Short mmCIF file of C-alpha atoms in Angstrom, two decimals:
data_model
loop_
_atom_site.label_atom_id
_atom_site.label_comp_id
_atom_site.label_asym_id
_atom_site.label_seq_id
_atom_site.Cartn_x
_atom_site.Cartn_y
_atom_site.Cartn_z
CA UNK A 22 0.63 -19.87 -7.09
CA UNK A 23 1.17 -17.30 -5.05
CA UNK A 24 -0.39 -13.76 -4.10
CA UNK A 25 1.83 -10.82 -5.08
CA UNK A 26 3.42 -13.00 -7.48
CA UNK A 27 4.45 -10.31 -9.96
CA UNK A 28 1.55 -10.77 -12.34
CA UNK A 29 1.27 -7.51 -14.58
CA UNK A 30 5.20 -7.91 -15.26
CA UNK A 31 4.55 -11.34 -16.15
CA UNK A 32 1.59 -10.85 -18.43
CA UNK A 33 3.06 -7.98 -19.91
CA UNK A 34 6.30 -10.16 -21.26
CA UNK A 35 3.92 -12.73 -21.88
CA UNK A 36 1.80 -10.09 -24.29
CA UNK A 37 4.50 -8.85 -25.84
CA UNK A 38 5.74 -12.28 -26.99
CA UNK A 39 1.79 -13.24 -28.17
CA UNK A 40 1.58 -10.41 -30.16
CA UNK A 41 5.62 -10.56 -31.93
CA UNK A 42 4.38 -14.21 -32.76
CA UNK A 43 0.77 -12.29 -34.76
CA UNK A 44 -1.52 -13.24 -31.96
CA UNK A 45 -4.10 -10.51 -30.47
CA UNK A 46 -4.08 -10.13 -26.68
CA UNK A 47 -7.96 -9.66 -25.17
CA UNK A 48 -7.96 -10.03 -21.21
CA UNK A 49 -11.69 -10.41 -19.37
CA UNK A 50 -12.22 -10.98 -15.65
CA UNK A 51 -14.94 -11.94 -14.03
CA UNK A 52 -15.16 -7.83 -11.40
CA UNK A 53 -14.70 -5.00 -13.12
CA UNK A 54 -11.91 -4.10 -10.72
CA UNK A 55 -9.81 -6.58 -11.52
CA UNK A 56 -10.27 -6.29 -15.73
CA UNK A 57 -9.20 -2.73 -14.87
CA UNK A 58 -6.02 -4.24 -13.08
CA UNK A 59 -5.64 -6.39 -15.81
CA UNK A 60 -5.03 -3.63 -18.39
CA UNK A 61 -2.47 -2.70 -16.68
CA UNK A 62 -0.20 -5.23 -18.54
CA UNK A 63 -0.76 -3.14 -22.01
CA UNK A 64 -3.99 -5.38 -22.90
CA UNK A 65 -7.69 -4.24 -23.86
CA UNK A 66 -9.93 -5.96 -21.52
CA UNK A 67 -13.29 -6.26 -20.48
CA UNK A 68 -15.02 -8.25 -17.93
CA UNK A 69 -16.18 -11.80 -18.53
CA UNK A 70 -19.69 -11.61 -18.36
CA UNK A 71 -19.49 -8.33 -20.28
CA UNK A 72 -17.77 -10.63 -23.43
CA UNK A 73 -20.62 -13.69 -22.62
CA UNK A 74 -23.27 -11.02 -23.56
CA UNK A 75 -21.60 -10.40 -27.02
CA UNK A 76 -22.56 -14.26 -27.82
CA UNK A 77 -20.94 -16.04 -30.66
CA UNK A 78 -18.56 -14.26 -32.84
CA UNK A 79 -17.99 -15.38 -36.38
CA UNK A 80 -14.79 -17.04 -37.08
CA UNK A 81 -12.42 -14.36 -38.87
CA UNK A 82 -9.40 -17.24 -38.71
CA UNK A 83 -7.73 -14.65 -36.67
CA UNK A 84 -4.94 -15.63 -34.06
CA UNK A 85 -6.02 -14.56 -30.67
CA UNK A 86 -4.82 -15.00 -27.31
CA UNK A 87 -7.59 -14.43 -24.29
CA UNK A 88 -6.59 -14.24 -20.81
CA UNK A 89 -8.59 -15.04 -17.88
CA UNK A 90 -7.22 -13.22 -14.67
CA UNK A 91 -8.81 -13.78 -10.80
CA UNK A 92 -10.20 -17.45 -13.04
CA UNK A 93 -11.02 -18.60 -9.45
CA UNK A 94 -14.07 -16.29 -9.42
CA UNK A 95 -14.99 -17.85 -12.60
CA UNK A 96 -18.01 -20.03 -12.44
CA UNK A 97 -18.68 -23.70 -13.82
CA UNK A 98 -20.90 -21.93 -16.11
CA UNK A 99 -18.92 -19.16 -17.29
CA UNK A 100 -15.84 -20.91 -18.05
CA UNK A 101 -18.34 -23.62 -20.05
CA UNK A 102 -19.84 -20.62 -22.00
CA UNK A 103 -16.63 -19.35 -22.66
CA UNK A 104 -14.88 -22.22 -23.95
CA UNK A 105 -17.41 -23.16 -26.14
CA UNK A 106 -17.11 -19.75 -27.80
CA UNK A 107 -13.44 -20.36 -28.97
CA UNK A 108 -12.47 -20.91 -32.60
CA UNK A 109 -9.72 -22.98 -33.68
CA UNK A 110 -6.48 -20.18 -33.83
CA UNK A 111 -8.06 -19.00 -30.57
CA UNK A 112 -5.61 -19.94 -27.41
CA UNK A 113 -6.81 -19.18 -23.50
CA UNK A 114 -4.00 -18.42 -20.61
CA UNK A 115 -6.03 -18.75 -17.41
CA UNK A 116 -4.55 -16.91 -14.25
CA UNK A 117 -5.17 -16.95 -11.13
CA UNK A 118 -4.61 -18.34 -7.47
CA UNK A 119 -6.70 -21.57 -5.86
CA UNK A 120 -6.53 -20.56 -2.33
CA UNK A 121 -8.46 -16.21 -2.83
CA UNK A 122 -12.13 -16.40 -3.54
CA UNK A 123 -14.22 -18.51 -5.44
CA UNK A 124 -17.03 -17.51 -7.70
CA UNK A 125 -20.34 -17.00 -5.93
CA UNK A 126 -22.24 -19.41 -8.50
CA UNK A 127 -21.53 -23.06 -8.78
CA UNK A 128 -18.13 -24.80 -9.43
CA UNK A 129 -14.48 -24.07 -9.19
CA UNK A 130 -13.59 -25.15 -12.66
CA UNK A 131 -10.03 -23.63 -12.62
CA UNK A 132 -8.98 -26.08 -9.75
CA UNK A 133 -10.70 -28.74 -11.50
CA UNK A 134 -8.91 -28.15 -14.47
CA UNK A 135 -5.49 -28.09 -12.68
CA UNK A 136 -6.43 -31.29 -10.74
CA UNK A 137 -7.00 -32.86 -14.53
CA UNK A 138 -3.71 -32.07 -15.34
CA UNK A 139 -3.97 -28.60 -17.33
CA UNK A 140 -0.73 -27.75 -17.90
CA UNK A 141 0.64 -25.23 -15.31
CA UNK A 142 3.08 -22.89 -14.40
CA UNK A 143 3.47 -21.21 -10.86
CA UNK A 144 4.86 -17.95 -9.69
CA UNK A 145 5.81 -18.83 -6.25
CA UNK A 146 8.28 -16.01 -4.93
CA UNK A 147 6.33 -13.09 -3.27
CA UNK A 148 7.00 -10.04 -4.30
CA UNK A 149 4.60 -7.56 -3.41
CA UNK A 150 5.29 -7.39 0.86
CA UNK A 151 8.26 -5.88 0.91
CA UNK A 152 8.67 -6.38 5.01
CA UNK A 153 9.67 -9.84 5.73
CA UNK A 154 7.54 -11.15 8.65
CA UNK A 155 4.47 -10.31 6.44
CA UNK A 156 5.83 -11.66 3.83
CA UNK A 157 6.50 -14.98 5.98
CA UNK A 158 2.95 -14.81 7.11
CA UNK A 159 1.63 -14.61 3.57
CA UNK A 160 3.55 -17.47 2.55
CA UNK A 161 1.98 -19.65 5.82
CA UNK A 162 -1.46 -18.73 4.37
CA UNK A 163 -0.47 -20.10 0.66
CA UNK A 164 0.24 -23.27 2.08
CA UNK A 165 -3.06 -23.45 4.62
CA UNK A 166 -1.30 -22.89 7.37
CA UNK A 167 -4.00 -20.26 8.95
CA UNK A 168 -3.37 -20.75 12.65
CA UNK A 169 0.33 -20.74 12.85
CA UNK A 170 -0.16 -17.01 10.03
CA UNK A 171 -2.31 -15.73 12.71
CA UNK A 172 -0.15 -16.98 15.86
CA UNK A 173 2.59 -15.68 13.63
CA UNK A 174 0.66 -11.55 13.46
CA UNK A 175 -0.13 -11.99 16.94
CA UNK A 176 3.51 -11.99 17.90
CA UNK A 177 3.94 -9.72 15.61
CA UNK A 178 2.16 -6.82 17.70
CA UNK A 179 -0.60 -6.50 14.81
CA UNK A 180 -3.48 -8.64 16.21
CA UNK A 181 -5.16 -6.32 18.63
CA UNK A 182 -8.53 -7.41 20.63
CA UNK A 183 -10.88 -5.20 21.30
CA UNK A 184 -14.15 -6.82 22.58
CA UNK A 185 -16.53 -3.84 22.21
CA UNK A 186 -18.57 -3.51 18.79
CA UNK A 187 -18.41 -0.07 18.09
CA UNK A 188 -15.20 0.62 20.34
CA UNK A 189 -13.09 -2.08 17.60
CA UNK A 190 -14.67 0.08 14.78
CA UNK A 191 -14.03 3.40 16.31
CA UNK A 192 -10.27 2.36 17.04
CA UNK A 193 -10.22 0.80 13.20
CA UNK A 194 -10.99 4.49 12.46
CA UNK A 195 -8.40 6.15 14.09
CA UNK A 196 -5.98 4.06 13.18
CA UNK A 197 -6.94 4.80 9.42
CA UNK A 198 -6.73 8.49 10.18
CA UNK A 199 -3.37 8.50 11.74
CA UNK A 200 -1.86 7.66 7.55
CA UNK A 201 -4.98 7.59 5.28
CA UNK A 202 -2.69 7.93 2.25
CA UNK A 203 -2.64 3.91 0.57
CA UNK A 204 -4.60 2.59 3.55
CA UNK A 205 -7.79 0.26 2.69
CA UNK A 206 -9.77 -1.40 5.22
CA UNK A 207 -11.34 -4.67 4.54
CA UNK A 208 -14.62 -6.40 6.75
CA UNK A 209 -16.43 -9.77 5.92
CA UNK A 210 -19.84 -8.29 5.56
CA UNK A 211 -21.47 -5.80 4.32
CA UNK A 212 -22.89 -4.20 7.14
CA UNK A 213 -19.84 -3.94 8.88
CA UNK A 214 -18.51 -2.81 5.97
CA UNK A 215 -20.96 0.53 5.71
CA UNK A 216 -20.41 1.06 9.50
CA UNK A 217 -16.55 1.51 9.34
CA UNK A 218 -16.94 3.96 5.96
CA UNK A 219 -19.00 5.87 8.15
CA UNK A 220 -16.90 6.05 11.24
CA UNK A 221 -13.91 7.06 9.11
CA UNK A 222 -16.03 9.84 7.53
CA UNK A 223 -16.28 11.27 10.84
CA UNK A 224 -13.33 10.44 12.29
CA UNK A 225 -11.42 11.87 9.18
CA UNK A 226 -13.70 15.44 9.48
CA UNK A 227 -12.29 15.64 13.06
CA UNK A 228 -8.78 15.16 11.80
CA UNK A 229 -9.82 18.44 9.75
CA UNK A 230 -8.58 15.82 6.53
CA UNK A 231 -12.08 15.58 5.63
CA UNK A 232 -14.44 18.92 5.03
CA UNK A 233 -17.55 18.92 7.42
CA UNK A 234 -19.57 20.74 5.13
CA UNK A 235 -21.64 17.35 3.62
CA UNK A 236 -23.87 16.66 0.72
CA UNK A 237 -26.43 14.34 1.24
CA UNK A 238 -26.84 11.92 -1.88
CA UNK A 239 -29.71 9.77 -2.80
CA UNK A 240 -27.52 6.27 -3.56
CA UNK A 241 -28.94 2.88 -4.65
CA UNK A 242 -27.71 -0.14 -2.34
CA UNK A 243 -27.70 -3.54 -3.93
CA UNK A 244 -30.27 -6.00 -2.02
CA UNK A 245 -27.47 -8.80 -1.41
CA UNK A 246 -30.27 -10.63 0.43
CA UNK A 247 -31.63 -12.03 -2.82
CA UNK A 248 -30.43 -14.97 -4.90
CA UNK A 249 -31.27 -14.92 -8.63
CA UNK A 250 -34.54 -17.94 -8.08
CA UNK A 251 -35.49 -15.23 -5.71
CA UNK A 252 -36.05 -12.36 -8.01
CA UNK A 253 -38.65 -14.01 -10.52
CA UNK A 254 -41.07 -14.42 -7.12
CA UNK A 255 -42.94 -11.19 -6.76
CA UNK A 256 -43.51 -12.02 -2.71
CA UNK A 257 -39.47 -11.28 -2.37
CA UNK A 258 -40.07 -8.03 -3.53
CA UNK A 259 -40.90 -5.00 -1.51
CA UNK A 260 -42.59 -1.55 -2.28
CA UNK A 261 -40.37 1.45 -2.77
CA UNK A 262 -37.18 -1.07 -4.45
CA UNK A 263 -35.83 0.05 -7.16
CA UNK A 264 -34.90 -2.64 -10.39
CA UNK A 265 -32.69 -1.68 -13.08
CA UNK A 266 -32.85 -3.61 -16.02
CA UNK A 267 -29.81 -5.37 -18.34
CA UNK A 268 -31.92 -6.88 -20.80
CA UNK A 269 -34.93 -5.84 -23.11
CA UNK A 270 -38.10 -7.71 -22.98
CA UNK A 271 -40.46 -6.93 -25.96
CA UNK A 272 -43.47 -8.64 -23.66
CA UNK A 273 -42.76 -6.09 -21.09
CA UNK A 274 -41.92 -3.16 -23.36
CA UNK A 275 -39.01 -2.50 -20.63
CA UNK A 276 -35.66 -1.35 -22.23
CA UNK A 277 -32.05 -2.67 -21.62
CA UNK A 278 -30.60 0.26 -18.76
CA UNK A 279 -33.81 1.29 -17.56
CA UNK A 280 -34.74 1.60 -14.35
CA UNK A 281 -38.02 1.27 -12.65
CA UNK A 282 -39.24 1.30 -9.15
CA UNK A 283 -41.71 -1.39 -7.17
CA UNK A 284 -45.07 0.10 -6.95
CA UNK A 285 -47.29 -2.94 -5.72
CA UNK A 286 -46.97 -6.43 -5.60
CA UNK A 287 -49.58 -9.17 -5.94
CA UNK A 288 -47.74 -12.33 -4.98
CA UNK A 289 -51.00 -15.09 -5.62
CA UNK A 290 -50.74 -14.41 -8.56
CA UNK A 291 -47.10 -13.37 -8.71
CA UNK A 292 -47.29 -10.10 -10.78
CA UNK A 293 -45.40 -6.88 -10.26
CA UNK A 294 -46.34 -3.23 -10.49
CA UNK A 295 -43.13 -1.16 -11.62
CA UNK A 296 -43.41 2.40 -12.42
CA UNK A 297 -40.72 3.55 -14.78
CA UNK A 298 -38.91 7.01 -14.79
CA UNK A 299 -41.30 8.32 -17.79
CA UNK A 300 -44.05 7.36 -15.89
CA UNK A 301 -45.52 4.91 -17.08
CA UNK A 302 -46.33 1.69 -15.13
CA UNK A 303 -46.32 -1.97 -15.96
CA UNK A 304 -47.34 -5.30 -14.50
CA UNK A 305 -45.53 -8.59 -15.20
CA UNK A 306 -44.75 -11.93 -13.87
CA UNK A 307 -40.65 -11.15 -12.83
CA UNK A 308 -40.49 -15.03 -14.26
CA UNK A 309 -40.79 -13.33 -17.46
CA UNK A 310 -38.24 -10.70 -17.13
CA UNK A 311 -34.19 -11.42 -17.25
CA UNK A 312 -31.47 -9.35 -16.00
CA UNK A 313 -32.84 -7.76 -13.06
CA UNK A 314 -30.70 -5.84 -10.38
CA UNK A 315 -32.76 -5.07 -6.92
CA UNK A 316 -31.55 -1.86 -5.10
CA UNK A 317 -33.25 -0.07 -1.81
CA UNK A 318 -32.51 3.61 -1.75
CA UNK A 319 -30.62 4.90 1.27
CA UNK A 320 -29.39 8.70 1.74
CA UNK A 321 -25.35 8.75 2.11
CA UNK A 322 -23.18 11.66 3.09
CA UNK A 323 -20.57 12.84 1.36
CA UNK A 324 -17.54 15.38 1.51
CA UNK A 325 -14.66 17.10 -0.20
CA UNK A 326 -11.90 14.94 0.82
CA UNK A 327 -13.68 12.08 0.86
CA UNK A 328 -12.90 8.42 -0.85
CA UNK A 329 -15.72 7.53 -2.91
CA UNK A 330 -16.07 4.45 -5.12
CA UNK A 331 -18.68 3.46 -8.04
CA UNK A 332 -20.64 0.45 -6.93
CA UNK A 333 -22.09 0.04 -10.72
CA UNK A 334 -19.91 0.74 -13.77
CA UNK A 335 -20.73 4.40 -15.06
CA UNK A 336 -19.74 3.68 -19.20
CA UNK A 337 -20.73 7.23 -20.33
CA UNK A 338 -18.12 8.28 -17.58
CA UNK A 339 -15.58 5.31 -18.93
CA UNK A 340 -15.15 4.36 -14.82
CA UNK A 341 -15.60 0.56 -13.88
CA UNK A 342 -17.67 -1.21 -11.18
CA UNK A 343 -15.69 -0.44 -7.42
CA UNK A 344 -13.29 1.53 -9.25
CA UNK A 345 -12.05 4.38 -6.69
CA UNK A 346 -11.54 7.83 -6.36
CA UNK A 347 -10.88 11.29 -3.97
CA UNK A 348 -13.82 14.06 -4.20
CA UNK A 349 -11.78 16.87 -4.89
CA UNK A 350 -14.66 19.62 -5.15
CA UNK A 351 -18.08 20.26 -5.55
CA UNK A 352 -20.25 22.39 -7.81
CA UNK A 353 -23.36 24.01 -7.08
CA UNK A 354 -25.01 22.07 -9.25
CA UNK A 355 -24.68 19.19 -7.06
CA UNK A 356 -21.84 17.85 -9.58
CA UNK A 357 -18.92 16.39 -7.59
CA UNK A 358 -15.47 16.49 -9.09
CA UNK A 359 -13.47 13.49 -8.56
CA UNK A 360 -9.68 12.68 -8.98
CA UNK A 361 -9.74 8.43 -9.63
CA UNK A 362 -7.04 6.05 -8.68
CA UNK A 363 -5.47 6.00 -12.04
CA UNK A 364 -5.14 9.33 -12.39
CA UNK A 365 -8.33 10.75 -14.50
CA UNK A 366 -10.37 13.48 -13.42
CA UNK A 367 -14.48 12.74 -13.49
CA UNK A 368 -17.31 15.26 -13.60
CA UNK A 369 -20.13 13.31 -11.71
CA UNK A 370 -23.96 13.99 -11.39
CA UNK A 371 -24.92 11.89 -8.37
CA UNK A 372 -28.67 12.32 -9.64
CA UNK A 373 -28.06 10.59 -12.53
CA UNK A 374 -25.13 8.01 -11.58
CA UNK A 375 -26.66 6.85 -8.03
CA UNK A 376 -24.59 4.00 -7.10
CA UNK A 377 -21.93 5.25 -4.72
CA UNK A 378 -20.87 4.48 -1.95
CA UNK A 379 -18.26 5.76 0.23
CA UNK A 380 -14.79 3.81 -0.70
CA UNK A 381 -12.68 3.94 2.34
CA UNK A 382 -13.35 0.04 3.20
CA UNK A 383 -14.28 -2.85 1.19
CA UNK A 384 -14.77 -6.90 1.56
CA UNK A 385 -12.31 -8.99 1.02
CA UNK A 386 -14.15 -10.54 -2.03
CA UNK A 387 -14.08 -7.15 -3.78
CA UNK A 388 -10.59 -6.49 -2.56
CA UNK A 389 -8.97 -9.45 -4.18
CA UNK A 390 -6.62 -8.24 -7.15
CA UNK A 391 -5.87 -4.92 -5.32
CA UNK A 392 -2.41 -3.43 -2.83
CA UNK A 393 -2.51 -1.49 -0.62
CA UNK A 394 0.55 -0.33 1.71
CA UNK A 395 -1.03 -0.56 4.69
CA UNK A 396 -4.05 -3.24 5.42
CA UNK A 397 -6.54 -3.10 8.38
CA UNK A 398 -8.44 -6.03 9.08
CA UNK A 399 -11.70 -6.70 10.67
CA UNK A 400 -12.53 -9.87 11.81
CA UNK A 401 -15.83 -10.13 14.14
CA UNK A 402 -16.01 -14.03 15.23
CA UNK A 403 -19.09 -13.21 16.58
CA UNK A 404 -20.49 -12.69 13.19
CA UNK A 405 -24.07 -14.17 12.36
CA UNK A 406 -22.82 -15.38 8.27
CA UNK A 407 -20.04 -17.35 9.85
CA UNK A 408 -18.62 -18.45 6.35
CA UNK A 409 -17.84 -15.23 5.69
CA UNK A 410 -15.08 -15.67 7.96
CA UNK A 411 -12.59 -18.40 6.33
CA UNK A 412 -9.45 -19.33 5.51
CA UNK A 413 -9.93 -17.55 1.71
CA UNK A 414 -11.27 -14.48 3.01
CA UNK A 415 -7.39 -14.57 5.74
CA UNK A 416 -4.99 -15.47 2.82
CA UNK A 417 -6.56 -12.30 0.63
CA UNK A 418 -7.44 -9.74 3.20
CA UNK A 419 -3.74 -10.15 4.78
CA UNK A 420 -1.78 -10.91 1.31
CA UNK A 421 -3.04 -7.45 -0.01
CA UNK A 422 -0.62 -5.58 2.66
CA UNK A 423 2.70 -4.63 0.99
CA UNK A 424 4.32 -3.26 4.04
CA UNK A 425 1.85 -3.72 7.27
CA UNK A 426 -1.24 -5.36 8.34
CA UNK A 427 -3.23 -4.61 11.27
CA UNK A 428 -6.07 -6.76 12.91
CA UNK A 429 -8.89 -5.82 14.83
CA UNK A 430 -10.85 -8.51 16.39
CA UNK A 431 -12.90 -9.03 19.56
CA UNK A 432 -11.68 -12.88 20.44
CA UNK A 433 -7.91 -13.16 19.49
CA UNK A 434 -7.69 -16.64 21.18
CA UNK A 435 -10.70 -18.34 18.52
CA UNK A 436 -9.53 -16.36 15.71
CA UNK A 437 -7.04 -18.63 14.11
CA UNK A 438 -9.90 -21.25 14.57
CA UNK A 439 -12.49 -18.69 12.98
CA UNK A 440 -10.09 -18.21 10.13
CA UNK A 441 -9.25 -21.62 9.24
CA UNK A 442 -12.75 -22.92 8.09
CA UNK A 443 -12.64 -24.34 4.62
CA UNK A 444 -15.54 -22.97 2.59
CA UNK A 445 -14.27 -24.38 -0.89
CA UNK A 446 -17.16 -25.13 -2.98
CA UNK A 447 -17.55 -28.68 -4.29
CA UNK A 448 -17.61 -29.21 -8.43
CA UNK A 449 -21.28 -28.22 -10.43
CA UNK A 450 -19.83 -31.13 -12.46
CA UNK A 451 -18.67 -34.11 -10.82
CA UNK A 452 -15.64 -36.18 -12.52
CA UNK A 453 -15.23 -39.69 -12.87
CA UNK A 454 -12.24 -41.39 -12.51
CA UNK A 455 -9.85 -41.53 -15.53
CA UNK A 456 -7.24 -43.62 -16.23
CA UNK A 457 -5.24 -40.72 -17.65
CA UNK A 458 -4.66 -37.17 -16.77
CA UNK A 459 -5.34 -34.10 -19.59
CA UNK A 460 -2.64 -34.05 -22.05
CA UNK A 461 -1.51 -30.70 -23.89
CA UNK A 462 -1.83 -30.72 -27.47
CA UNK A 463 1.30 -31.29 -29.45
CA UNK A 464 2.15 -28.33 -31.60
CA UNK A 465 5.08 -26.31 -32.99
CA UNK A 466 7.54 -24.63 -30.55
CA UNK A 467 6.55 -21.04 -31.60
CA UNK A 468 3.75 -21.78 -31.06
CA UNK A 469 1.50 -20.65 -28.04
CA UNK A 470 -0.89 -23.88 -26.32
CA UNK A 471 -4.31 -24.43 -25.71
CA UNK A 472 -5.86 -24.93 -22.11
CA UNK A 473 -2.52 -23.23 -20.58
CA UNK A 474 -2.77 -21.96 -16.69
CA UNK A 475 -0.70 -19.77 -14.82
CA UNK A 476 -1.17 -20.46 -11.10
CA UNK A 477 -0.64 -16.44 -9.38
#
């Protein structure tokens, strides 16, 4: 299907029928942003992983319904763990779109599972750009038809070049400033990504939007630079990270939330020192020890005024993972007083919730599910991680736009090219040819089937 299909008004009706036929409605995705969007459509929700850690349920013979939104970010795994989980009156409605993202672990089981003939219905009229040569452009992407989208926003007037590093992220600044209000900037990488929150920051404080008085807050970055075989090595460690824990070990007396920070690191023998927040210190092989998140610390400025999001879900505070917000005023206390997206205000203490970040730009893999009225892009083709840029990362970034996107690149004649690279993983599992395709189970009219996709 589509992007900007219409999808809460369609899961909503679809909810409403589930639940008139005795069926309960459950949604999980695999981001927390995009189970928030999800509950949008009148369902309780949760994110996928979050429902993998319950384990198996007992079987209660109750009729539920589970949807699976942004299923392309699913993994081979998780949709394996998850199916196996089902009971018989339990029926599954996965949703999603082929062409965004793909999960970062192995597979692409929802493609896999429309190529074996799951039955499948597609949204296919647009519906969230509301001006019609973006919408035209968004529709070029759906079919893979990068270079003639991007030949398409070049006559448009909104692909500008600007060959300078920090001259294209200075102008992607201004151009922010000029209408912050339902603007969101999206960047490949992560680096980028920190560079252009800080340049807005600025820029926005000499628009007088922004105050200039700024609190400087100890924040925990994620280390994206290590892969999950890396963290039970000791030698990809460094002194002075900090590891937050998700699951309990009884060997290493380390509790589920806790967080600890690298002391020393003997990598022969492949044993870390961590000193946790009591005190206390304690040396293990990380082979040992599940559930591990790596963070450096890095010292982040923040204002009244500014956009701020939560790059770690804050439960006590009932606020997801990248869920957004607006600083509306600070206490003496340090405690910063936030106004979020959806409407709820938030008492924060940044010493004890330290993963934020400012939330004025984002990557396109953690901006898929969201709209925004106005969309600036930047594309670097110059970019070391060169499969960042791809034809997945053009079709969301641009389809997120409901009445303009902008583009800010410093080669405008390579960047259809740049675009256009196919970075679709292949299967974890590979299939054999069958003589027949996957057949829907026969069952009653009023009733609702299993293994049913909706391509959005």
């Amino acid at each position: 299907g589509i992007a900007g299909a219409g999808k809460t008004t369609t899961l909503s009706v679809i909810r409403e029928g589930a639940e008139a036929e005795g069926y309960r409605v459950e949604g999980f995705a695999p981001t927390s942003r995009a189970a928030q969007k999800l509950g949008e459509a009148g369902m309780e929700t949760s994110t996928l992983q979050k429902h993998l850690v319950r384990g198996q349920q007992p079987d209660t013979s109750e009729k539920r319904l589970f949807v699976l939104d942004e299923s392309s970010l699913a993994s081979t795994r998780q949709v394996h763990e998850f199916v196996n989980r089902l009971h018989p009156n339990d029926r599954v409605l996965l949703v999603g779109d082929r062409r965004q993202h793909e999960a970062v672990e192995a597979g692409r089981p929802f493609a896999q599972l429309q190529d074996a003939g799951m039955k499948t219905v597609k949204l296919e009229e647009i519906v969230r750009q509301k001006d019609p040569e973006l919408k035209q452009v968004v529709e070029q992407l759906a079919r893979g038809e990068v270079r003639e989208a991007i030949q398409n926003l070049d006559r448009q007037g909104r692909v500008h070049e600007i060959q300078g590093h920090d001259e294209r992220i200075a102008a992607i600044a201004k151009e922010y400033a000029k209408s912050p209000e339902n603007t969101l900037v999206i960047s490949p990488d992560n680096r980028s990504r920190m560079e252009i929150n800080e340049c807005v920051h600025a820029e926005l404080q000499r628009s007088g939007l922004v105050s200039n008085e700024e609190h400087r807050i100890r924040t925990l970055v994620p280390r994206q630079d290590l892969t999950g075989a890396d963290r039970t090595w000791a030698e990809r460690y460094e002194v002075g990270d900090v590891l937050r824990y998700s699951r309990a070990s009884k060997e290493t007396g380390i509790g589920k939330g806790e967080y600890a920070q690298v002391k020393s690191i003997d990598a022969l023998r492949n044993r870390l020192t961590v000193e946790l927040q009591n005190g206390t210190q304690r040396t293990y092989d990380p082979r040992r020890q599940q559930g591990i998140s790596v963070f450096h610390e890095d010292m982040r400025s923040f204002s009244v005024g500014d956009r701020i999001q939560f790059t770690a879900p804050a439960n006590n505070l009932r606020v997801a993972n990248r869920e957004l917000g607006t600083i509306e005023s600070s206490g003496e206390d340090g405690r910063l007083h936030l106004n979020m997206d959806g409407g709820r205000a938030v008492e924060l203490d940044p010493h004890q919730h330290p993963h934020l970040d400012q939330g004025y730009a984002m990557t396109s893999h953690s901006s898929q599910g969201q709209t925004a009225d106005r969309v600036l892009i930047h594309v670097d083709t110059d970019l070391g991680a060169r499969d960042l840029l791809n034809s997945r990362m053009a079709y969301v970034s641009v389809s997120r736009g409901r009445y303009d996107v902008q583009i800010y690149t410093n080669n405008g004649s390579t960047l259809g090219q740049e675009l256009s690279r196919d970075v679709s993983h292949s299967p974890a599992i590979q299939q054999e040819p069958v003589a027949h395709k996957i057949e829907p189970q026969t069952r009653h009219t009023n009733q609702i089937s299993q293994g049913f996709g909706l391509g959005l």
